[in-house]
mmCIF file of C-alpha atoms in Angstrom:
data_model
loop_
_atom_site.group_PDB
_atom_site.id
_atom_site.type_symbol
_atom_site.label_atom_id
_atom_site.label_comp_id
_atom_site.label_asym_id
_atom_site.label_seq_id
_atom_site.Cartn_x
_atom_site.Cartn_y
_atom_site.Cartn_z
ATOM 1 C CA MET A 38 57.150 30.113 39.256
ATOM 2 C CA SER A 39 55.190 27.641 41.454
ATOM 3 C CA ALA A 40 56.429 24.109 42.038
ATOM 4 C CA ARG A 41 53.600 22.524 40.110
ATOM 5 C CA ARG A 42 54.184 24.768 37.070
ATOM 6 C CA SER A 43 57.866 23.897 37.073
ATOM 7 C CA VAL A 44 57.106 20.180 37.213
ATOM 8 C CA ALA A 45 54.538 20.420 34.422
ATOM 9 C CA ARG A 46 56.912 22.343 32.185
ATOM 10 C CA MET A 47 59.760 19.881 32.748
ATOM 11 C CA ALA A 48 57.514 16.925 31.987
ATOM 12 C CA ALA A 49 56.154 18.529 28.816
ATOM 13 C CA LEU A 50 59.623 19.383 27.558
ATOM 14 C CA GLY A 51 60.797 15.849 28.288
ATOM 15 C CA ALA A 52 57.888 14.254 26.458
ATOM 16 C CA VAL A 53 58.690 15.855 23.109
ATOM 17 C CA PRO A 54 62.236 14.539 22.575
ATOM 18 C CA LEU A 55 61.258 11.120 23.917
ATOM 19 C CA ALA A 56 58.391 10.826 21.457
ATOM 20 C CA LEU A 57 60.543 12.021 18.564
ATOM 21 C CA SER A 58 63.394 9.679 19.373
ATOM 22 C CA MET A 59 61.073 6.714 19.711
ATOM 23 C CA ALA A 60 59.340 7.589 16.445
ATOM 24 C CA GLY A 61 62.693 7.381 14.670
ATOM 25 C CA ALA A 62 63.976 4.313 16.474
ATOM 26 C CA ALA A 63 62.888 1.593 14.052
ATOM 27 C CA PRO A 64 65.233 1.051 11.079
ATOM 28 C CA ALA A 65 63.835 1.255 7.582
ATOM 29 C CA ALA A 66 63.613 -2.201 6.045
ATOM 30 C CA ALA A 67 63.690 -3.301 2.441
ATOM 31 C CA HIS A 68 61.397 -6.139 1.523
ATOM 32 C CA GLY A 69 62.139 -8.163 -1.605
ATOM 33 C CA SER A 70 61.590 -8.824 -5.287
ATOM 34 C CA MET A 71 60.317 -11.462 -7.704
ATOM 35 C CA THR A 72 62.623 -14.442 -8.194
ATOM 36 C CA ASP A 73 60.499 -16.740 -10.382
ATOM 37 C CA PRO A 74 60.257 -15.391 -12.973
ATOM 38 C CA VAL A 75 63.312 -13.423 -11.921
ATOM 39 C CA SER A 76 62.960 -9.637 -11.927
ATOM 40 C CA ARG A 77 65.351 -7.347 -13.772
ATOM 41 C CA VAL A 78 66.914 -5.990 -10.607
ATOM 42 C CA SER A 79 67.286 -9.478 -9.087
ATOM 43 C CA ALA A 80 68.831 -10.932 -12.239
ATOM 44 C CA CYS A 81 71.353 -8.098 -12.547
ATOM 45 C CA PHE A 82 72.227 -8.339 -8.848
ATOM 46 C CA ALA A 83 72.817 -12.085 -9.267
ATOM 47 C CA GLU A 84 75.146 -11.392 -12.213
ATOM 48 C CA GLY A 85 77.276 -9.218 -9.925
ATOM 49 C CA PRO A 86 76.785 -5.455 -9.442
ATOM 50 C CA GLU A 87 80.396 -4.527 -10.198
ATOM 51 C CA ASN A 88 80.817 -6.716 -13.294
ATOM 52 C CA PRO A 89 77.468 -7.846 -14.720
ATOM 53 C CA ARG A 90 77.617 -10.219 -17.682
ATOM 54 C CA SER A 91 74.649 -9.201 -19.826
ATOM 55 C CA ALA A 92 74.572 -6.091 -21.999
ATOM 56 C CA ALA A 93 71.292 -4.936 -20.451
ATOM 57 C CA CYS A 94 72.598 -5.158 -16.880
ATOM 58 C CA LYS A 95 75.785 -3.346 -17.920
ATOM 59 C CA ALA A 96 73.615 -0.588 -19.400
ATOM 60 C CA MET A 97 71.615 -0.391 -16.193
ATOM 61 C CA VAL A 98 74.786 0.089 -14.127
ATOM 62 C CA LYS A 99 76.052 2.695 -16.575
ATOM 63 C CA THR A 100 72.762 4.572 -16.230
ATOM 64 C CA GLY A 101 72.278 4.469 -12.471
ATOM 65 C CA GLY A 102 75.383 3.011 -10.838
ATOM 66 C CA THR A 103 75.762 -0.175 -8.824
ATOM 67 C CA GLN A 104 73.903 0.909 -5.695
ATOM 68 C CA PRO A 105 70.434 0.114 -7.093
ATOM 69 C CA LEU A 106 71.586 -3.500 -7.440
ATOM 70 C CA TYR A 107 72.902 -3.708 -3.883
ATOM 71 C CA ASP A 108 69.518 -2.238 -2.878
ATOM 72 C CA TRP A 109 67.661 -4.710 -5.118
ATOM 73 C CA ASN A 110 64.894 -5.319 -2.591
ATOM 74 C CA GLU A 111 63.473 -1.807 -2.161
ATOM 75 C CA VAL A 112 61.888 -0.748 -5.456
ATOM 76 C CA ASN A 113 58.999 0.785 -3.566
ATOM 77 C CA ILE A 114 56.606 3.654 -3.019
ATOM 78 C CA PRO A 115 56.033 4.219 0.716
ATOM 79 C CA ASP A 116 52.558 5.749 0.431
ATOM 80 C CA ALA A 117 51.130 3.987 -2.636
ATOM 81 C CA ALA A 118 47.959 2.759 -0.914
ATOM 82 C CA GLY A 119 46.777 0.989 -4.059
ATOM 83 C CA ARG A 120 47.120 4.063 -6.297
ATOM 84 C CA HIS A 121 49.733 2.441 -8.547
ATOM 85 C CA LYS A 122 48.407 3.619 -11.910
ATOM 86 C CA GLN A 123 47.787 7.114 -10.603
ATOM 87 C CA ILE A 124 51.242 7.752 -9.153
ATOM 88 C CA ILE A 125 53.617 5.816 -11.431
ATOM 89 C CA PRO A 126 53.991 7.512 -14.829
ATOM 90 C CA ASP A 127 54.200 5.685 -18.142
ATOM 91 C CA GLY A 128 57.748 4.733 -19.043
ATOM 92 C CA LYS A 129 58.733 4.425 -15.377
ATOM 93 C CA LEU A 130 56.869 1.325 -14.230
ATOM 94 C CA CYS A 131 59.949 -0.801 -13.579
ATOM 95 C CA SER A 132 61.571 1.879 -11.401
ATOM 96 C CA ALA A 133 58.270 2.765 -9.698
ATOM 97 C CA GLY A 134 59.018 6.331 -10.736
ATOM 98 C CA ARG A 135 62.161 6.490 -8.595
ATOM 99 C CA ALA A 136 65.219 8.163 -10.133
ATOM 100 C CA LYS A 137 67.479 5.795 -8.220
ATOM 101 C CA TYR A 138 66.205 2.836 -10.258
ATOM 102 C CA LYS A 139 65.884 4.597 -13.628
ATOM 103 C CA GLY A 140 68.167 2.022 -15.246
ATOM 104 C CA LEU A 141 65.407 -0.578 -14.880
ATOM 105 C CA ASP A 142 63.209 1.410 -17.275
ATOM 106 C CA LEU A 143 65.603 1.129 -20.226
ATOM 107 C CA PRO A 144 63.584 -0.143 -23.221
ATOM 108 C CA ARG A 145 65.598 -3.098 -24.547
ATOM 109 C CA LYS A 146 65.000 -6.435 -26.206
ATOM 110 C CA ASP A 147 67.880 -8.144 -24.427
ATOM 111 C CA TRP A 148 66.989 -8.009 -20.736
ATOM 112 C CA PRO A 149 67.714 -11.404 -19.098
ATOM 113 C CA ALA A 150 64.480 -13.350 -19.559
ATOM 114 C CA SER A 151 63.004 -16.428 -17.904
ATOM 115 C CA GLU A 152 61.323 -19.118 -19.967
ATOM 116 C CA MET A 153 57.571 -19.114 -19.503
ATOM 117 C CA ALA A 154 54.634 -21.101 -20.858
ATOM 118 C CA ALA A 155 50.875 -20.820 -20.683
ATOM 119 C CA GLY A 156 49.145 -22.660 -17.885
ATOM 120 C CA GLU A 157 49.654 -23.004 -14.172
ATOM 121 C CA HIS A 158 52.932 -21.655 -12.857
ATOM 122 C CA ALA A 159 54.432 -21.567 -9.357
ATOM 123 C CA PHE A 160 55.656 -18.045 -8.619
ATOM 124 C CA SER A 161 58.273 -17.095 -6.034
ATOM 125 C CA TYR A 162 58.942 -13.749 -4.404
ATOM 126 C CA LYS A 163 62.019 -13.373 -2.184
ATOM 127 C CA SER A 164 61.247 -11.515 1.026
ATOM 128 C CA THR A 165 63.875 -9.987 3.283
ATOM 129 C CA ALA A 166 61.229 -8.436 5.541
ATOM 130 C CA PRO A 167 57.896 -10.298 5.458
ATOM 131 C CA HIS A 168 54.630 -8.378 5.682
ATOM 132 C CA LYS A 169 50.972 -9.128 5.212
ATOM 133 C CA GLY A 170 49.564 -8.039 1.902
ATOM 134 C CA SER A 171 48.396 -8.912 -1.591
ATOM 135 C CA PHE A 172 50.276 -9.777 -4.775
ATOM 136 C CA GLU A 173 48.970 -8.895 -8.231
ATOM 137 C CA LEU A 174 50.648 -10.031 -11.449
ATOM 138 C CA TYR A 175 49.993 -8.358 -14.798
ATOM 139 C CA ILE A 176 51.208 -9.514 -18.201
ATOM 140 C CA THR A 177 51.828 -7.502 -21.342
ATOM 141 C CA ARG A 178 49.274 -7.607 -24.125
ATOM 142 C CA PRO A 179 49.832 -9.433 -27.436
ATOM 143 C CA GLY A 180 51.944 -7.223 -29.680
ATOM 144 C CA TYR A 181 54.041 -5.836 -26.805
ATOM 145 C CA ASP A 182 57.219 -4.150 -28.074
ATOM 146 C CA PRO A 183 60.078 -4.330 -25.532
ATOM 147 C CA SER A 184 62.043 -1.727 -27.479
ATOM 148 C CA GLU A 185 59.513 0.923 -26.404
ATOM 149 C CA PRO A 186 59.149 2.369 -22.868
ATOM 150 C CA LEU A 187 56.719 0.276 -20.828
ATOM 151 C CA LYS A 188 53.314 1.939 -20.416
ATOM 152 C CA TRP A 189 50.320 0.955 -18.315
ATOM 153 C CA SER A 190 48.390 0.418 -21.550
ATOM 154 C CA ASP A 191 50.947 -2.253 -22.527
ATOM 155 C CA LEU A 192 49.672 -4.394 -19.632
ATOM 156 C CA GLU A 193 46.371 -6.233 -19.439
ATOM 157 C CA SER A 194 43.948 -4.130 -17.415
ATOM 158 C CA GLU A 195 43.334 -6.918 -14.894
ATOM 159 C CA PRO A 196 45.897 -9.129 -13.110
ATOM 160 C CA PHE A 197 46.060 -12.738 -14.279
ATOM 161 C CA ALA A 198 47.084 -13.794 -10.768
ATOM 162 C CA LYS A 199 46.067 -12.286 -7.451
ATOM 163 C CA VAL A 200 46.663 -13.692 -3.973
ATOM 164 C CA LYS A 201 46.365 -12.411 -0.421
ATOM 165 C CA ASP A 202 48.861 -13.390 2.291
ATOM 166 C CA PRO A 203 50.511 -16.317 0.442
ATOM 167 C CA ARG A 204 52.583 -18.808 2.408
ATOM 168 C CA LEU A 205 56.193 -17.962 3.173
ATOM 169 C CA VAL A 206 58.561 -20.892 2.574
ATOM 170 C CA GLY A 207 62.320 -20.600 3.018
ATOM 171 C CA GLY A 208 62.196 -16.813 2.883
ATOM 172 C CA GLU A 209 60.075 -16.744 -0.288
ATOM 173 C CA TYR A 210 56.386 -16.194 -0.849
ATOM 174 C CA LYS A 211 54.954 -19.057 -2.895
ATOM 175 C CA PHE A 212 51.735 -18.883 -4.911
ATOM 176 C CA LYS A 213 50.316 -20.191 -8.174
ATOM 177 C CA GLY A 214 48.718 -18.471 -11.123
ATOM 178 C CA GLU A 215 47.313 -19.361 -14.524
ATOM 179 C CA VAL A 216 49.529 -17.741 -17.151
ATOM 180 C CA PRO A 217 47.722 -16.594 -20.332
ATOM 181 C CA LYS A 218 48.811 -17.775 -23.770
ATOM 182 C CA ARG A 219 51.501 -15.667 -25.364
ATOM 183 C CA SER A 220 54.354 -16.037 -27.839
ATOM 184 C CA GLY A 221 57.747 -14.423 -28.007
ATOM 185 C CA ARG A 222 59.089 -11.907 -25.490
ATOM 186 C CA HIS A 223 56.793 -10.443 -22.841
ATOM 187 C CA LEU A 224 56.915 -8.922 -19.364
ATOM 188 C CA ILE A 225 55.228 -9.781 -16.081
ATOM 189 C CA TYR A 226 54.688 -6.838 -13.760
ATOM 190 C CA SER A 227 54.272 -7.628 -10.073
ATOM 191 C CA VAL A 228 52.757 -5.389 -7.415
ATOM 192 C CA TRP A 229 53.035 -6.247 -3.724
ATOM 193 C CA GLN A 230 50.715 -4.002 -1.742
ATOM 194 C CA ARG A 231 51.100 -4.292 2.008
ATOM 195 C CA SER A 232 47.916 -4.426 4.088
ATOM 196 C CA ASP A 233 49.665 -3.257 7.277
ATOM 197 C CA SER A 234 50.994 -0.115 5.573
ATOM 198 C CA PRO A 235 50.319 1.984 2.429
ATOM 199 C CA GLU A 236 53.727 0.883 1.101
ATOM 200 C CA ALA A 237 53.920 -1.124 -2.133
ATOM 201 C CA PHE A 238 56.741 -2.876 -4.016
ATOM 202 C CA TYR A 239 57.111 -3.337 -7.769
ATOM 203 C CA ALA A 240 59.087 -5.611 -10.112
ATOM 204 C CA CYS A 241 59.485 -6.170 -13.849
ATOM 205 C CA SER A 242 60.216 -9.748 -14.935
ATOM 206 C CA ASP A 243 61.097 -10.351 -18.574
ATOM 207 C CA VAL A 244 59.879 -13.677 -19.962
ATOM 208 C CA THR A 245 59.944 -15.587 -23.247
ATOM 209 C CA PHE A 246 57.231 -17.946 -24.487
ATOM 210 C CA ALA A 247 58.047 -20.894 -26.702
ATOM 211 C CA GLY A 248 54.587 -22.474 -26.629
ATOM 212 C CA GLY A 249 53.232 -25.550 -24.868
ATOM 213 C CA LYS A 250 52.502 -26.247 -21.249
ATOM 214 C CA GLY A 251 55.094 -25.138 -18.748
ATOM 215 C CA ALA A 252 56.437 -26.964 -15.737
ATOM 216 C CA ALA A 253 56.492 -25.100 -12.456
ATOM 217 C CA GLY A 254 59.294 -24.800 -9.957
ATOM 218 C CA PRO A 255 62.583 -26.771 -10.151
ATOM 219 C CA GLU A 256 61.537 -28.773 -13.218
ATOM 220 C CA ARG A 257 61.143 -25.634 -15.305
ATOM 221 C CA LYS A 258 64.369 -24.119 -13.942
ATOM 222 C CA ALA A 259 66.355 -27.247 -14.784
ATOM 223 C CA ALA A 260 65.160 -27.071 -18.378
ATOM 224 C CA SER A 261 66.412 -23.475 -18.706
ATOM 225 C CA ALA A 262 69.744 -23.568 -16.916
ATOM 226 C CA ASP A 263 71.157 -20.943 -19.289
ATOM 227 C CA GLY A 264 68.478 -18.428 -18.349
ATOM 228 C CA PRO A 265 68.781 -15.662 -15.740
ATOM 229 C CA ALA A 266 69.361 -16.698 -12.148
ATOM 230 C CA ALA A 267 67.892 -15.257 -8.981
ATOM 231 C CA PRO A 268 70.341 -14.300 -6.215
ATOM 232 C CA ASP A 269 70.927 -17.071 -3.702
ATOM 233 C CA ASP A 270 71.201 -16.566 0.053
ATOM 234 C CA SER A 271 75.003 -16.374 -0.009
ATOM 235 C CA GLN A 272 74.924 -13.600 -2.623
ATOM 236 C CA ILE A 273 72.279 -11.726 -0.678
ATOM 237 C CA GLU A 274 74.281 -12.068 2.530
ATOM 238 C CA ALA A 275 77.484 -10.865 0.856
ATOM 239 C CA GLY A 276 75.756 -7.957 -0.894
ATOM 240 C CA ALA A 277 74.007 -6.798 2.268
ATOM 241 C CA ALA A 278 77.270 -5.247 3.482
ATOM 242 C CA ARG A 279 77.144 -2.825 0.536
ATOM 243 C CA SER A 280 73.434 -2.107 0.818
ATOM 244 C CA THR A 281 72.058 1.117 2.249
ATOM 245 C CA VAL A 282 68.846 -0.538 3.430
ATOM 246 C CA GLU A 283 68.060 -3.201 6.002
ATOM 247 C CA HIS A 284 68.135 -6.855 4.956
ATOM 248 C CA GLY A 285 66.231 -8.539 7.764
ATOM 249 C CA GLY A 286 68.725 -7.216 10.294
ATOM 250 C CA ARG A 287 71.765 -7.869 8.070
ATOM 251 C CA GLY A 288 71.890 -4.504 6.326
ATOM 252 C CA ASN A 289 74.459 -1.762 6.660
ATOM 253 C CA PRO A 290 72.576 1.547 6.858
ATOM 254 C CA SER A 291 75.798 3.463 7.367
ATOM 255 C CA ALA A 292 77.294 2.342 4.049
ATOM 256 C CA GLY A 293 76.732 5.663 2.331
ATOM 257 C CA GLU A 294 79.784 5.752 0.079
ATOM 258 C CA HIS A 295 79.399 6.011 -3.674
ATOM 259 C CA SER A 296 80.244 3.006 -5.794
ATOM 260 C CA ALA A 297 82.918 3.045 -8.470
ATOM 261 C CA HIS A 298 80.205 3.633 -11.068
ATOM 262 C CA GLY A 299 78.416 6.345 -9.119
ATOM 263 C CA SER A 300 75.147 6.220 -7.202
ATOM 264 C CA ASP A 301 72.554 8.349 -5.483
ATOM 265 C CA VAL A 302 73.140 6.924 -2.018
ATOM 266 C CA SER A 303 72.397 9.136 0.955
ATOM 267 C CA THR A 304 71.919 8.397 4.640
ATOM 268 C CA ARG A 305 70.954 10.483 7.631
ATOM 269 C CA ALA A 306 71.640 9.749 11.277
ATOM 270 C CA GLY A 307 72.664 6.206 10.372
ATOM 271 C CA ARG A 308 69.330 5.393 8.733
ATOM 272 C CA SER A 309 68.569 4.579 5.131
ATOM 273 C CA SER A 310 67.033 7.337 3.054
ATOM 274 C CA HIS A 311 65.267 4.876 0.746
ATOM 275 C CA ASN A 312 61.953 5.902 2.230
ATOM 276 C CA ALA A 313 62.326 9.340 0.688
ATOM 277 C CA PRO A 314 62.158 8.504 -3.046
ATOM 278 C CA GLY A 315 63.143 11.165 -5.549
ATOM 279 C CA THR A 316 59.665 11.087 -7.073
ATOM 280 C CA ARG A 317 57.080 11.479 -4.337
ATOM 281 C CA SER A 318 53.450 10.772 -4.945
ATOM 282 C CA ALA A 319 50.800 13.444 -4.664
ATOM 283 C CA GLY A 320 50.375 14.710 -1.140
ATOM 284 C CA GLN A 321 53.675 13.326 0.065
ATOM 285 C CA ALA A 322 55.260 16.803 0.118
ATOM 286 C CA ASP A 323 58.536 16.879 2.016
ATOM 287 C CA ARG A 324 57.746 14.310 4.648
ATOM 288 C CA LEU A 325 59.529 11.006 5.095
ATOM 289 C CA ALA A 326 57.114 8.114 4.766
ATOM 290 C CA GLU A 327 57.134 5.392 7.406
ATOM 291 C CA THR A 328 58.701 2.580 5.417
ATOM 292 C CA GLY A 329 58.975 -0.849 6.985
ATOM 293 C CA ASP A 330 56.931 0.279 9.972
ATOM 294 C CA ASP A 331 53.468 -0.991 10.758
ATOM 295 C CA GLY A 332 52.761 1.949 13.073
ATOM 296 C CA THR A 333 53.815 0.181 16.261
ATOM 297 C CA THR A 334 56.751 2.515 16.815
ATOM 298 C CA THR A 335 54.563 5.579 16.531
ATOM 299 C CA ASP A 336 52.030 4.078 18.927
ATOM 300 C CA ILE A 337 54.778 3.372 21.454
ATOM 301 C CA ALA A 338 56.074 6.916 21.144
ATOM 302 C CA LEU A 339 52.630 8.399 21.689
ATOM 303 C CA ALA A 340 52.018 6.055 24.600
ATOM 304 C CA GLY A 341 55.319 7.103 26.169
ATOM 305 C CA ALA A 342 54.464 10.764 25.778
ATOM 306 C CA GLY A 343 51.037 10.085 27.252
ATOM 307 C CA VAL A 344 52.568 8.426 30.290
ATOM 308 C CA LEU A 345 54.733 11.500 30.864
ATOM 309 C CA VAL A 346 51.751 13.824 30.561
ATOM 310 C CA ILE A 347 49.730 11.749 33.028
ATOM 311 C CA GLY A 348 52.699 11.620 35.370
ATOM 312 C CA ALA A 349 53.068 15.375 35.143
ATOM 313 C CA ALA A 350 49.377 15.844 35.946
ATOM 314 C CA LEU A 351 49.640 13.604 39.013
ATOM 315 C CA MET A 352 52.739 15.468 40.212
ATOM 316 C CA CYS A 353 50.955 18.785 39.718
ATOM 317 C CA LEU A 354 47.987 17.492 41.706
ATOM 318 C CA SER A 355 50.305 16.319 44.494
ATOM 319 C CA ALA A 356 52.105 19.678 44.545
ATOM 320 C CA ARG A 357 48.787 21.518 44.659
ATOM 321 C CA ARG A 358 47.645 19.401 47.622
ATOM 322 C CA ARG A 359 50.878 20.163 49.479
ATOM 323 C CA ASP A 360 50.413 23.886 48.800
ATOM 324 C CA LEU A 361 46.855 23.733 50.143
ATOM 325 C CA GLY A 362 48.067 21.758 53.164
ATOM 326 C CA ARG A 363 50.697 24.375 53.983
ATOM 327 C CA ARG A 364 48.189 27.179 53.605
ATOM 328 C CA GLY A 365 45.733 25.389 55.883
ATOM 329 C CA SER A 366 48.350 24.795 58.575
ATOM 330 C CA SER A 367 49.418 28.410 58.482
#
């Protein structure tokens, strides 16, 4: 084998593992959930995954274990790309169709609920890994029955609030929306669709309407101190050690043990497997979606491989010139 062929082969073989290793270098990152009004998963996490107080949160743990609560910020579909209604089946909206979070889909009238009123409301969405994107909030129609599985037809066809790239304050996205008039128990369904990735996040927030105008922010919270609470930073920090997904660099991807109540945790090569949901959308096949990655890692990997290929070509050219020089001198 000539020198230039040997060099080219070595460079080509070296490019493949480098590209693959770089493509898998970035850790998967979980991203957040609604905190005002507080989502089901956030409220149950705040109650304490091992010993939740409410009957609904206890039922959720009994159904799916404690791990979904420690992984409260990754109710996602990696390749949603805006196809929410097409890929999430009726009855599974709160879990986004993921078996791991099936406990969130339990039809009950006693989920922890935030007080809500018609009119302008200041919404908050806790983010552990900020990304550009749009938020859409849907509310259930009049006559909604929480004792039945939530269907897309239970929600208004259009969002009552929609915002692109809201401001991030203290680790939470803040935006306002005009809440429609309702009475009794209802549900607000939030969709966060990233614009730097096809990934989307989902949350179900149970609310109760008592009538009248509602105050936004701390004033409303103070008036409903007995309502569900969102997890504070200390709880999030403490729970991150038991999470199997990244929490803004504070996660523990190697924590793959099962909880006392059972879970569907699995990790591979020290990385979270949350980006391989049990229910994949059409066309996802057996691949792992790039969750928490805006494509930069892949670009770097391809660039690195390209550099090796160019280097190999230059070395081949140099070897060829030396061969020609030796032939000429002989």
